[in-house]
Short mmCIF file of C-alpha atoms in Angstrom, two decimals:
data_model
loop_
_atom_site.label_atom_id
_atom_site.label_comp_id
_atom_site.label_asym_id
_atom_site.label_seq_id
_atom_site.Cartn_x
_atom_site.Cartn_y
_atom_site.Cartn_z
CA TRP C 234 -185.46 32.38 -89.80
CA ALA C 235 -182.68 34.97 -89.44
CA VAL C 236 -183.17 35.13 -85.64
CA GLN C 237 -183.14 31.35 -85.52
CA GLU C 238 -179.94 31.04 -87.57
CA TRP C 239 -178.14 33.96 -85.99
CA PHE C 240 -179.16 33.73 -82.35
CA PHE C 241 -181.06 30.67 -81.16
CA ALA C 242 -179.08 28.06 -83.12
CA PRO C 243 -175.66 29.31 -81.87
CA ILE C 244 -176.98 29.39 -78.29
CA ALA C 245 -178.26 25.84 -78.63
CA GLN C 246 -174.85 24.85 -80.02
CA LEU C 247 -173.12 26.51 -77.08
CA VAL C 248 -175.32 24.64 -74.61
CA GLN C 249 -174.83 21.33 -76.43
CA SER C 250 -171.03 21.77 -76.61
CA ALA C 251 -170.85 22.74 -72.95
CA GLU C 252 -172.91 19.66 -71.93
CA LEU C 253 -170.76 17.35 -74.05
CA LEU C 254 -167.61 18.91 -72.63
CA VAL C 255 -168.81 18.28 -69.08
CA ARG C 256 -169.57 14.63 -69.88
CA THR C 257 -166.59 13.72 -72.06
CA ARG C 258 -163.90 16.38 -71.45
CA ARG C 259 -162.80 15.92 -75.05
CA PRO C 260 -161.19 18.90 -76.82
CA GLU C 261 -163.05 17.96 -80.03
CA GLU C 262 -166.24 19.34 -78.52
CA LEU C 263 -164.71 22.84 -78.49
CA ARG C 264 -164.34 22.95 -82.26
CA THR C 265 -168.07 23.51 -82.79
CA LEU C 266 -168.13 26.66 -80.66
CA PRO C 267 -168.73 29.86 -82.69
CA VAL C 268 -165.55 31.53 -81.44
CA HIS C 269 -165.15 33.41 -84.73
CA ARG C 270 -168.14 35.68 -84.05
CA ARG C 271 -167.48 39.27 -83.10
CA ASP C 272 -170.58 39.75 -80.95
CA LYS C 273 -171.51 38.73 -77.43
CA LEU C 274 -172.17 35.15 -78.49
CA GLY C 275 -168.63 34.90 -79.85
CA GLN C 276 -167.29 36.38 -76.63
CA LEU C 277 -169.29 33.84 -74.64
CA ALA C 278 -168.08 31.03 -76.92
CA ARG C 279 -164.46 32.06 -76.41
CA ALA C 280 -164.97 32.18 -72.64
CA ILE C 281 -166.49 28.69 -72.72
CA GLU C 282 -163.55 27.54 -74.86
CA GLN C 283 -161.02 28.83 -72.32
CA LEU C 284 -162.93 27.30 -69.43
CA GLY C 285 -163.17 24.04 -71.34
CA LEU C 286 -159.44 23.93 -72.12
CA ARG C 287 -158.63 24.69 -68.50
CA SER C 288 -161.03 21.97 -67.33
CA ILE C 289 -159.48 19.45 -69.73
CA ARG C 290 -155.96 20.32 -68.54
CA ASN C 291 -157.02 20.06 -64.90
CA HIS C 292 -158.73 16.74 -65.61
CA HIS C 293 -155.61 15.31 -67.27
CA GLU C 294 -153.39 16.64 -64.49
CA ALA C 295 -155.66 15.09 -61.85
CA ASN C 296 -155.55 11.77 -63.69
CA ARG C 297 -151.76 11.95 -63.92
CA LEU C 298 -151.45 12.73 -60.22
CA ARG C 299 -153.85 9.92 -59.36
CA ARG C 300 -151.86 7.46 -61.46
CA THR C 301 -148.63 8.66 -59.82
CA LEU C 302 -150.19 8.27 -56.38
CA ASP C 303 -151.56 4.83 -57.26
CA ASP C 304 -148.10 3.77 -58.50
CA ARG C 305 -146.45 5.02 -55.31
CA VAL C 306 -149.02 3.30 -53.12
CA GLU C 307 -148.55 0.07 -55.08
CA GLN C 308 -144.75 0.30 -54.82
CA ALA C 309 -144.95 1.05 -51.09
CA THR C 310 -147.32 -1.88 -50.61
CA GLN C 311 -144.99 -4.18 -52.55
CA ARG C 312 -142.01 -3.04 -50.48
CA ALA C 313 -143.92 -3.55 -47.23
CA THR C 314 -145.14 -6.96 -48.36
CA TYR C 315 -141.62 -7.98 -49.39
CA LYS C 316 -140.20 -6.78 -46.07
CA LEU C 317 -142.89 -8.68 -44.18
CA GLN C 318 -142.15 -11.82 -46.20
CA GLN C 319 -138.45 -11.45 -45.50
CA LEU C 320 -139.14 -11.07 -41.78
CA THR C 321 -141.09 -14.33 -41.75
CA LEU C 322 -138.13 -16.07 -43.44
CA ARG C 323 -135.47 -14.76 -41.06
CA ASP C 324 -134.40 -15.74 -37.59
CA PRO C 325 -135.02 -12.66 -35.40
CA LEU C 326 -131.76 -13.00 -33.45
CA THR C 327 -129.23 -13.77 -36.18
CA HIS C 328 -131.14 -12.61 -39.30
CA LEU C 329 -130.07 -15.84 -40.98
CA GLY C 330 -132.65 -17.94 -42.77
CA ASN C 331 -134.99 -19.93 -40.52
CA ARG C 332 -136.85 -23.22 -40.91
CA ARG C 333 -139.39 -21.60 -43.21
CA PHE C 334 -136.53 -20.18 -45.27
CA LEU C 335 -135.20 -23.72 -45.56
CA GLU C 336 -138.55 -24.88 -46.92
CA GLU C 337 -139.25 -21.99 -49.31
CA GLN C 338 -135.77 -20.96 -50.47
CA VAL C 339 -133.28 -23.80 -49.99
CA ARG C 340 -135.54 -26.51 -51.43
CA PRO C 341 -135.96 -24.84 -54.89
CA PHE C 342 -132.31 -23.76 -54.68
CA TYR C 343 -131.33 -27.41 -54.25
CA GLU C 344 -133.66 -28.59 -57.04
CA LEU C 345 -132.16 -26.03 -59.43
CA ALA C 346 -128.68 -27.29 -58.63
CA ARG C 347 -129.75 -30.88 -59.33
CA ASN C 348 -131.44 -29.93 -62.62
CA THR C 349 -128.28 -28.15 -63.79
CA ARG C 350 -126.13 -31.06 -62.52
CA GLU C 351 -124.34 -28.75 -60.14
CA THR C 352 -123.00 -30.30 -56.95
CA MET C 353 -124.48 -29.20 -53.63
CA THR C 354 -122.73 -29.54 -50.31
CA CYS C 355 -124.48 -29.26 -46.95
CA LEU C 356 -122.54 -28.48 -43.80
CA LEU C 357 -124.44 -29.06 -40.56
CA ILE C 358 -123.08 -27.23 -37.48
CA ASP C 359 -123.91 -27.79 -33.82
CA ILE C 360 -122.49 -25.90 -30.83
CA ASP C 361 -120.95 -28.16 -28.19
CA ASN C 362 -121.62 -27.47 -24.48
CA PHE C 363 -124.16 -24.81 -25.41
CA LYS C 364 -126.61 -25.90 -22.72
CA GLN C 365 -123.91 -25.43 -20.06
CA VAL C 366 -123.35 -21.86 -21.25
CA ASN C 367 -127.08 -21.13 -21.01
CA ASP C 368 -127.49 -22.83 -17.64
CA GLN C 369 -124.41 -21.34 -15.94
CA LEU C 370 -124.05 -17.94 -17.60
CA GLY C 371 -127.59 -17.18 -18.72
CA HIS C 372 -129.32 -16.73 -22.06
CA LYS C 373 -127.52 -13.47 -22.81
CA ALA C 374 -124.21 -15.34 -22.97
CA GLY C 375 -125.91 -18.03 -25.03
CA ASP C 376 -127.18 -15.42 -27.50
CA GLU C 377 -123.65 -14.02 -27.82
CA ILE C 378 -122.39 -17.48 -28.80
CA ILE C 379 -125.22 -17.87 -31.31
CA LEU C 380 -124.44 -14.46 -32.83
CA LEU C 381 -120.75 -15.34 -32.99
CA VAL C 382 -121.51 -18.40 -35.11
CA ALA C 383 -123.93 -16.46 -37.33
CA ASN C 384 -121.35 -13.72 -37.95
CA LEU C 385 -118.66 -16.29 -38.77
CA LEU C 386 -120.98 -17.96 -41.27
CA ARG C 387 -121.73 -14.64 -42.96
CA ALA C 388 -118.02 -13.83 -43.13
CA CYS C 389 -116.94 -17.18 -44.54
CA VAL C 390 -119.58 -17.94 -47.16
CA GLY C 391 -119.92 -16.54 -50.68
CA THR C 392 -122.79 -14.64 -52.26
CA GLY C 393 -124.24 -17.79 -53.81
CA ASP C 394 -124.26 -19.76 -50.55
CA MET C 395 -127.08 -19.98 -48.02
CA ALA C 396 -126.83 -20.01 -44.23
CA VAL C 397 -129.73 -21.21 -42.06
CA ARG C 398 -130.32 -21.30 -38.32
CA MET C 399 -132.11 -24.61 -37.97
CA GLY C 400 -133.15 -23.82 -34.41
CA GLY C 401 -131.47 -23.56 -31.02
CA ASP C 402 -127.73 -24.06 -31.49
CA GLU C 403 -127.93 -25.84 -34.84
CA PHE C 404 -127.03 -24.26 -38.21
CA SER C 405 -126.67 -25.43 -41.78
CA LEU C 406 -124.68 -24.12 -44.73
CA TRP C 407 -125.69 -24.82 -48.33
CA LEU C 408 -122.75 -24.55 -50.69
CA PRO C 409 -123.37 -24.98 -54.43
CA ASP C 410 -120.57 -26.18 -56.68
CA MET C 411 -118.09 -26.59 -53.82
CA PRO C 412 -115.75 -29.61 -53.87
CA VAL C 413 -115.49 -31.70 -50.72
CA LYS C 414 -111.90 -30.63 -50.00
CA ARG C 415 -112.85 -26.97 -50.05
CA ALA C 416 -115.88 -27.62 -47.83
CA GLU C 417 -113.66 -29.48 -45.35
CA ALA C 418 -111.21 -26.57 -45.36
CA LEU C 419 -114.09 -24.15 -44.76
CA ALA C 420 -115.31 -26.25 -41.82
CA ALA C 421 -111.81 -26.31 -40.33
CA ALA C 422 -111.49 -22.53 -40.72
CA LEU C 423 -114.88 -21.96 -39.06
CA SER C 424 -113.90 -24.16 -36.13
CA LYS C 425 -110.54 -22.43 -35.72
CA LEU C 426 -112.04 -18.93 -35.85
CA PHE C 427 -114.78 -19.91 -33.41
CA ASN C 428 -112.26 -21.30 -30.90
CA GLN C 429 -110.16 -18.13 -31.15
CA GLN C 430 -113.16 -15.89 -30.54
CA VAL C 431 -114.47 -18.01 -27.66
CA ARG C 432 -111.11 -17.87 -25.84
CA ALA C 433 -111.35 -14.09 -25.92
CA MET C 434 -114.80 -14.17 -24.25
CA ASN C 435 -115.32 -14.33 -20.48
CA LEU C 436 -117.07 -17.72 -20.16
CA ASP C 437 -115.82 -18.76 -16.69
CA GLY C 438 -113.78 -21.65 -18.01
CA LEU C 439 -116.48 -23.06 -20.28
CA THR C 440 -115.19 -24.11 -23.69
CA PRO C 441 -117.97 -24.44 -26.27
CA GLY C 442 -116.87 -25.80 -29.62
CA LEU C 443 -118.35 -26.72 -32.99
CA SER C 444 -119.32 -30.18 -34.20
CA MET C 445 -119.89 -30.45 -37.93
CA GLY C 446 -121.19 -32.98 -40.41
CA LEU C 447 -120.80 -32.76 -44.18
CA ALA C 448 -122.72 -34.34 -47.05
CA THR C 449 -122.45 -33.64 -50.77
CA THR C 450 -124.24 -34.71 -53.93
CA GLU C 451 -120.78 -35.43 -55.31
CA TYR C 452 -120.97 -38.72 -53.36
CA ASP C 453 -124.45 -38.89 -51.82
CA GLN C 454 -127.28 -39.36 -54.32
CA ALA C 455 -129.82 -37.38 -52.30
CA GLN C 456 -132.93 -36.49 -54.30
CA THR C 457 -134.07 -33.68 -51.99
CA ALA C 458 -132.53 -31.12 -49.67
CA GLU C 459 -134.07 -33.00 -46.72
CA GLU C 460 -132.33 -36.22 -47.75
CA LEU C 461 -128.97 -34.47 -47.99
CA LEU C 462 -129.57 -32.83 -44.62
CA ASN C 463 -130.42 -36.19 -43.05
#
């Protein structure tokens, strides 16, 4: 009985605690170790306790590092996905919104303005004599004209406005809460700046200009962005 109580039972407890520690890595399993003994069993128990504590710390540290890595991978994936989405919504030459941007961004933007009874003005812009520039001076000169218009749009519109390259030499501006008079003044300023910049370019006598059309929910009861654009 004495051998059982003093020797075999503590050994069995050591084995059981060690097995539980391996399976659960819970510090509670270390409390049953006979670390208070002054003999070899106590020394062994204390060694198992130290190994167990170190294993638990390493386990928690590994979990923390894995969570940190998972978070970073998720954030990087989200950033890459967002960048890819933005690329699909942008015109590769001008980096303005494209036709898909018009469908996915301008349409809800327009509906929000209608729901809040905010006016929306659409300015449609077309480059005159653009085909002549392409035919006589090449597509590089045509791209320079396109970029000129895109840069002017970015410089003249506010943070709440949206600029879209509809395709080819056609652009649209979406201007929330802008009165007609201000929109007309903006169109005149765009045309004036464009003409000034074009005169400074070497276009062999060609004189491209801007034709513009304007519609606003202040006067036109358009239910959708497409109706206002039409």
